[in-house]
PDB file of C-alpha atoms and ligand atoms in Angstrom:
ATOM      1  CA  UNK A1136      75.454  86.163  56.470  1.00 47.00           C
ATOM      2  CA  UNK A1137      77.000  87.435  59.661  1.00 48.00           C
ATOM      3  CA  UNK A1138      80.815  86.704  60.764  1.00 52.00           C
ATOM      4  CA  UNK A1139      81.640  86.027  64.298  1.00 59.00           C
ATOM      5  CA  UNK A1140      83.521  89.397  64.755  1.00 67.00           C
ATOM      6  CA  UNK A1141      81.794  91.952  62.084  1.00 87.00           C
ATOM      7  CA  UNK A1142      78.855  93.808  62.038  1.00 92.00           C
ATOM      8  CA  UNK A1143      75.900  91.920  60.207  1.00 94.00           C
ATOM      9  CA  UNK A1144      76.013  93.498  56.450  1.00 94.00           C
ATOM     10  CA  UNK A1145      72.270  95.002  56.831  1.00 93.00           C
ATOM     11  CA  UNK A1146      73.286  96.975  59.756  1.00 94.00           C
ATOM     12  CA  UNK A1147      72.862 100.532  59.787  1.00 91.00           C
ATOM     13  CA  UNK A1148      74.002 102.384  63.043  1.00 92.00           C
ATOM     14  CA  UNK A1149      73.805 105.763  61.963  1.00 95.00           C
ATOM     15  CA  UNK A1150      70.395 105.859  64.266  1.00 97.00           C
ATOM     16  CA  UNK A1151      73.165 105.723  67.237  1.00 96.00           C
ATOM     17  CA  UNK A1152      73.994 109.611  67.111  1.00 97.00           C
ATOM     18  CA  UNK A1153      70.534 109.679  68.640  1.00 98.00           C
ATOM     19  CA  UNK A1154      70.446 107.254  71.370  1.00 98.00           C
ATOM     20  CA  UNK A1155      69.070 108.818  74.291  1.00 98.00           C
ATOM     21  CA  UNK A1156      71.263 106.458  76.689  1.00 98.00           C
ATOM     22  CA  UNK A1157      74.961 107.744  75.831  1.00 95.00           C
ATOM     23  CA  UNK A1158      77.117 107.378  79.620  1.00 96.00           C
ATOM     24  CA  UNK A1159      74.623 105.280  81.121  1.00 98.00           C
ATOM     25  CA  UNK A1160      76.577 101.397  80.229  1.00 97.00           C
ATOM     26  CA  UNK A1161      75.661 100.399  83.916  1.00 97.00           C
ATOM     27  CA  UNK A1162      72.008 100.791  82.878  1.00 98.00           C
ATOM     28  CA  UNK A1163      72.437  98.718  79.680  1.00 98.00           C
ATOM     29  CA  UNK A1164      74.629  95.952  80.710  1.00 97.00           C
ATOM     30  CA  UNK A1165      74.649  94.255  84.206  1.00 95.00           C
ATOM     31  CA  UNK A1166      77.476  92.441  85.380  1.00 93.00           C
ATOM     32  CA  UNK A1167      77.555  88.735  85.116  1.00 86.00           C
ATOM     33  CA  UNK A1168      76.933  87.769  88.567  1.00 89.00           C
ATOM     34  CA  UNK A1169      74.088  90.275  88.675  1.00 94.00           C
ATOM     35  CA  UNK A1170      71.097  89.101  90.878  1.00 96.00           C
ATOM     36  CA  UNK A1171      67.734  88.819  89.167  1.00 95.00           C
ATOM     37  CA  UNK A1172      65.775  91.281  91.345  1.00 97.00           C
ATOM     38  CA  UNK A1173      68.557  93.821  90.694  1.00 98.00           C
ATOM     39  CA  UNK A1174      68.702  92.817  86.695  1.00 97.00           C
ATOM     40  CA  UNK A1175      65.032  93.664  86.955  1.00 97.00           C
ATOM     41  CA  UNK A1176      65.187  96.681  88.534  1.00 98.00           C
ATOM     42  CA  UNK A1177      68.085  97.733  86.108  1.00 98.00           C
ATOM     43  CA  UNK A1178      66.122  96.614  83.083  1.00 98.00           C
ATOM     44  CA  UNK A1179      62.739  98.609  84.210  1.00 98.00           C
ATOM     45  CA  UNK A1180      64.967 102.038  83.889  1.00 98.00           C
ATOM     46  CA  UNK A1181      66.876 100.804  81.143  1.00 98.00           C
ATOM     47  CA  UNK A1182      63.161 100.031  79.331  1.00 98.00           C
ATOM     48  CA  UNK A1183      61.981 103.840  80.793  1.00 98.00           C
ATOM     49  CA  UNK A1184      64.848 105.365  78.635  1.00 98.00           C
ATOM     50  CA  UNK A1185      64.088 102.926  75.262  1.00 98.00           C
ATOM     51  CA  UNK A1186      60.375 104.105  75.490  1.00 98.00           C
ATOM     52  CA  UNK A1187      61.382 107.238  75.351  1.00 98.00           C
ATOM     53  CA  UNK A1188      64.053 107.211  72.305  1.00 98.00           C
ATOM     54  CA  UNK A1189      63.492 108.275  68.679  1.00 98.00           C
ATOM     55  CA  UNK A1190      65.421 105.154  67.925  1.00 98.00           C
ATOM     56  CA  UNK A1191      64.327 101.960  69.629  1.00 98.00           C
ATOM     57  CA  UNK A1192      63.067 100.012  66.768  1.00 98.00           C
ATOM     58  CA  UNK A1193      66.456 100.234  64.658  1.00 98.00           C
ATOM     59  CA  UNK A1194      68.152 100.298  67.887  1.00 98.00           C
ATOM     60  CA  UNK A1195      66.475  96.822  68.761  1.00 98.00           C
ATOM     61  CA  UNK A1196      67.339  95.443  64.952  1.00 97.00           C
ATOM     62  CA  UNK A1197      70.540  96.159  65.184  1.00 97.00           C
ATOM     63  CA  UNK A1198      70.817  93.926  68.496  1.00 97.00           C
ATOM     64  CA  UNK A1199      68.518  91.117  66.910  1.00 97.00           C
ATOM     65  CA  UNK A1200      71.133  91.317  63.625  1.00 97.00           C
ATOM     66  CA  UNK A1201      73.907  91.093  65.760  1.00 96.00           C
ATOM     67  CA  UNK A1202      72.895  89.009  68.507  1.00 96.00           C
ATOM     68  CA  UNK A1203      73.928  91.306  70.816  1.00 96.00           C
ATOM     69  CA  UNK A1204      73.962  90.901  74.819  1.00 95.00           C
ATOM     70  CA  UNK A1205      72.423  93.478  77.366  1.00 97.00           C
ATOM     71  CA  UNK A1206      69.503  95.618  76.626  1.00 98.00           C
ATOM     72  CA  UNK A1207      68.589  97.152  73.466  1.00 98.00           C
ATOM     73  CA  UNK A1208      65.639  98.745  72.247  1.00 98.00           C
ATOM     74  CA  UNK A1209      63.798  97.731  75.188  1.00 98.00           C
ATOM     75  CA  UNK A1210      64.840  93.922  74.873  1.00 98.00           C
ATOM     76  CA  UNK A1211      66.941  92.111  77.083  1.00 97.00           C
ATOM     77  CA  UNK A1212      68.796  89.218  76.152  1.00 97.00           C
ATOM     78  CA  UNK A1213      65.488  86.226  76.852  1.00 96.00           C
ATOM     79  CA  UNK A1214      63.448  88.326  75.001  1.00 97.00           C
ATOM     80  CA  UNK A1215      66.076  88.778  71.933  1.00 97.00           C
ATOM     81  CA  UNK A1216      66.226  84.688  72.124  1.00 97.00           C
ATOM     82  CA  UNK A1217      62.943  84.237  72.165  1.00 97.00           C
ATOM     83  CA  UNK A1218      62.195  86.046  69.178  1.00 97.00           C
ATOM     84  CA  UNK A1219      64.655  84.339  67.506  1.00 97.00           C
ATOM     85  CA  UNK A1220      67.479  86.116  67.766  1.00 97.00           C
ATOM     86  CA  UNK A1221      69.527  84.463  70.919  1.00 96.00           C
ATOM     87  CA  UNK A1222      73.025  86.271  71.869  1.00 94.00           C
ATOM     88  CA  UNK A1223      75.756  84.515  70.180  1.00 90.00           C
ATOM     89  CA  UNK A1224      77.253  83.187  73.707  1.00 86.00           C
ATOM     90  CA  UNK A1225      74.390  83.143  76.223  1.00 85.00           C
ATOM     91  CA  UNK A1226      75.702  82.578  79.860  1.00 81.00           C
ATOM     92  CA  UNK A1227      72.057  82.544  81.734  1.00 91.00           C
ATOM     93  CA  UNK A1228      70.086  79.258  82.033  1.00 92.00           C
ATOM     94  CA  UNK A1229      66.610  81.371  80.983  1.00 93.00           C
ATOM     95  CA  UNK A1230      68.437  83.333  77.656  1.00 94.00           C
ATOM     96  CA  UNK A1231      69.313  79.264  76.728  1.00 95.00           C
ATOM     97  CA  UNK A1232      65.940  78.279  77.257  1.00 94.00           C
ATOM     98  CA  UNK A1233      64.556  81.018  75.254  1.00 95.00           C
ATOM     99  CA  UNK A1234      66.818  80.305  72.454  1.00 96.00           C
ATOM    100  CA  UNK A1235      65.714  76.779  72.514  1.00 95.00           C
ATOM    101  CA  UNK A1236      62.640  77.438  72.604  1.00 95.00           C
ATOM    102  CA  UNK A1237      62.534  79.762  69.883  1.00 96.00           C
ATOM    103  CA  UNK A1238      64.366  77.043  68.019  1.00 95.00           C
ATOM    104  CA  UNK A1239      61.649  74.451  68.362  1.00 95.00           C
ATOM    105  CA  UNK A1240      59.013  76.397  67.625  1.00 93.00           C
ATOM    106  CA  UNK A1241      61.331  77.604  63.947  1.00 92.00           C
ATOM    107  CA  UNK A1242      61.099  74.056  63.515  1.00 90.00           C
ATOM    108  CA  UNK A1243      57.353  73.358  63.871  1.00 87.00           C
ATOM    109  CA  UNK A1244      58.255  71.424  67.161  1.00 82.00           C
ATOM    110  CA  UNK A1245      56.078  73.449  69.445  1.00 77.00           C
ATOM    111  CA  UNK A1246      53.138  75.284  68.354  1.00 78.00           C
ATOM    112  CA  UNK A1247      54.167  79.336  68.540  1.00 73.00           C
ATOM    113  CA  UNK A1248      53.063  81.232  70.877  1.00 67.00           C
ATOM    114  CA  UNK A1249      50.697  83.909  70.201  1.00 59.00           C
TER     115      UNK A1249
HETATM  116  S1  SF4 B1481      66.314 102.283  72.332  1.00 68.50           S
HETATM  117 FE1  SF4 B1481      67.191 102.084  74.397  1.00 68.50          FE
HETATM  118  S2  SF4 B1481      69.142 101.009  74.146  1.00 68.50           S
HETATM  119 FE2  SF4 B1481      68.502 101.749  72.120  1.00 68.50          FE
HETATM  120  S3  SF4 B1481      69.502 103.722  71.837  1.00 68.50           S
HETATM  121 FE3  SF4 B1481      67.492 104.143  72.703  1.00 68.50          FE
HETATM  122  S4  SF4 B1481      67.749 104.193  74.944  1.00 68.50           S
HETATM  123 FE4  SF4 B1481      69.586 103.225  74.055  1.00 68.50          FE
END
């Protein structure tokens, strides 16, 4: 069970000491009246650097756990929701529809996508 202000309890971070995107925020996280060409062209280098990290998989599972925002393990937020794993507060009309999405098909709504 997560809490709305801790870490999930099967979180491990100690991957973090080698994250290969240390200083570089502005890659990770767009501001919230970014445009979606520029989130785009932020989240193709953001996704060059995850490619290229030792730790993107328990980078990526530490966002899913923690329904994180921004762009982890070469995720961004509609992908995180529509594997299930929707930030805890999304703002963007896509990340919702993702989530709900994501949610219907959990519930044998919608037939998964493959
Ligand atoms: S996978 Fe991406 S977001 Fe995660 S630590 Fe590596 S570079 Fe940073």
């Amino acid at each position: 069970m997560d809490t709305e202000y801790g870490l999930h309890p099967e979180t491990d971070v100690t991957w973090a000491e080698q994250a290969i995107c240390r200083g570089l925020t502005h890659v990770f996280f767009g501001p919230a009246s970014e445009r979606p060409e520029r989130r785009a062209e932020r989240e193709a280098i953001a996704a060059s650097y995850c490619m290229a990290c030792p730790v993107m998989l328990p980078c990526r599972r530490t966002a899913r756990l923690n329904r994180e925002h921004g762009f982890w393990g070469c995720e961004n937020d509609e992908q995180r929701a529509a594997a299930g794993f929707a930030p805890r507060s999304p703002s963007r009309r896509a990340v919702i529809q993702a989530r709900d999405n994501a949610r219907r098909e959990a519930d044998g709504l919608v037939p998964a996508k493959r």
